[in-house]
Short mmCIF file of C-alpha atoms in Angstrom, two decimals:
data_model
loop_
_atom_site.label_atom_id
_atom_site.label_comp_id
_atom_site.label_asym_id
_atom_site.label_seq_id
_atom_site.Cartn_x
_atom_site.Cartn_y
_atom_site.Cartn_z
CA MET U 1 -34.41 31.80 18.96
CA SER U 2 -31.83 31.09 21.63
CA ILE U 3 -34.35 31.77 24.39
CA GLY U 4 -36.67 29.11 23.01
CA THR U 5 -33.79 26.69 22.53
CA GLY U 6 -32.71 27.21 26.14
CA ILE U 7 -36.21 26.54 27.42
CA PHE U 8 -36.47 23.44 25.23
CA LEU U 9 -33.15 22.03 26.48
CA PHE U 10 -34.14 22.70 30.09
CA VAL U 11 -37.49 20.92 29.67
CA VAL U 12 -35.94 17.91 27.94
CA GLY U 13 -33.30 17.70 30.67
CA ALA U 14 -35.94 17.90 33.40
CA ILE U 15 -37.93 15.12 31.74
CA LEU U 16 -34.83 12.92 31.51
CA THR U 17 -33.90 13.61 35.12
CA PHE U 18 -37.20 13.57 36.97
CA ALA U 19 -39.85 11.87 34.82
CA LEU U 20 -38.11 8.83 33.36
CA GLU U 21 -37.43 5.73 35.42
CA VAL U 22 -35.37 4.01 32.74
CA ARG U 23 -32.00 2.59 33.79
CA LEU U 24 -29.40 1.94 31.12
CA ASP U 25 -26.03 0.35 31.79
CA TRP U 26 -24.11 2.42 29.25
CA ILE U 27 -25.47 5.92 30.07
CA ASP U 28 -26.68 7.78 33.14
CA LEU U 29 -29.83 9.60 32.02
CA ASP U 30 -29.94 11.64 35.24
CA LEU U 31 -26.52 13.11 34.48
CA VAL U 32 -27.47 13.80 30.86
CA GLY U 33 -30.63 15.52 32.11
CA TYR U 34 -28.69 17.72 34.52
CA ILE U 35 -26.22 18.63 31.77
CA LEU U 36 -29.07 19.54 29.41
CA MET U 37 -30.75 21.65 32.10
CA ALA U 38 -27.51 23.52 32.79
CA ALA U 39 -26.96 24.10 29.08
CA GLY U 40 -30.55 25.29 28.74
CA VAL U 41 -30.14 27.83 31.53
CA LEU U 42 -26.86 29.03 30.04
CA ILE U 43 -28.32 29.43 26.54
CA PHE U 44 -31.40 31.15 27.96
CA LEU U 45 -29.26 33.68 29.87
CA ILE U 46 -27.08 34.33 26.82
CA GLY U 47 -30.22 34.93 24.77
CA ILE U 48 -31.57 37.40 27.34
CA ILE U 49 -28.24 39.27 27.44
CA LEU U 50 -28.09 39.47 23.65
CA LEU U 51 -31.69 40.70 23.52
CA ILE U 52 -31.01 43.43 26.07
CA THR U 53 -27.83 44.62 24.36
CA ARG U 54 -29.52 44.59 20.96
CA ARG U 55 -32.38 46.72 22.26
CA SER U 56 -30.10 49.16 24.03
CA ARG U 57 -28.00 49.52 20.88
CA ALA U 58 -31.12 50.19 18.84
CA ARG U 59 -32.27 52.86 21.31
CA SER U 60 -28.92 54.63 21.32
CA ALA U 61 -28.74 54.59 17.53
CA THR U 62 -31.99 56.52 17.09
CA THR U 63 -31.64 60.27 17.34
CA THR U 64 -34.20 63.01 17.30
CA THR U 65 -33.58 66.17 15.33
CA VAL U 66 -35.58 69.25 16.14
CA VAL U 67 -35.86 71.89 13.42
CA ASP U 68 -36.75 75.41 14.39
CA ASP U 69 -39.01 76.80 11.63
CA ASP U 70 -39.68 80.10 13.42
CA ARG U 71 -36.56 81.79 11.99
CA VAL U 72 -37.34 84.82 9.91
#
């Protein structure tokens, strides 16, 4: 979920920065776009790190037990 949110924030920020030519006196949309892109990258990286650690924890938690049935 955080990976998708990061991508969404980055895209919205890029649209605000590069695609819109609207000038407002009370807000700088370019700055808001750059902030959203930075937040999107940060959230995306956090999501990737959490995904990797979750997978590595799941791998280390699984164990294989071998039973030797050839004992007489």
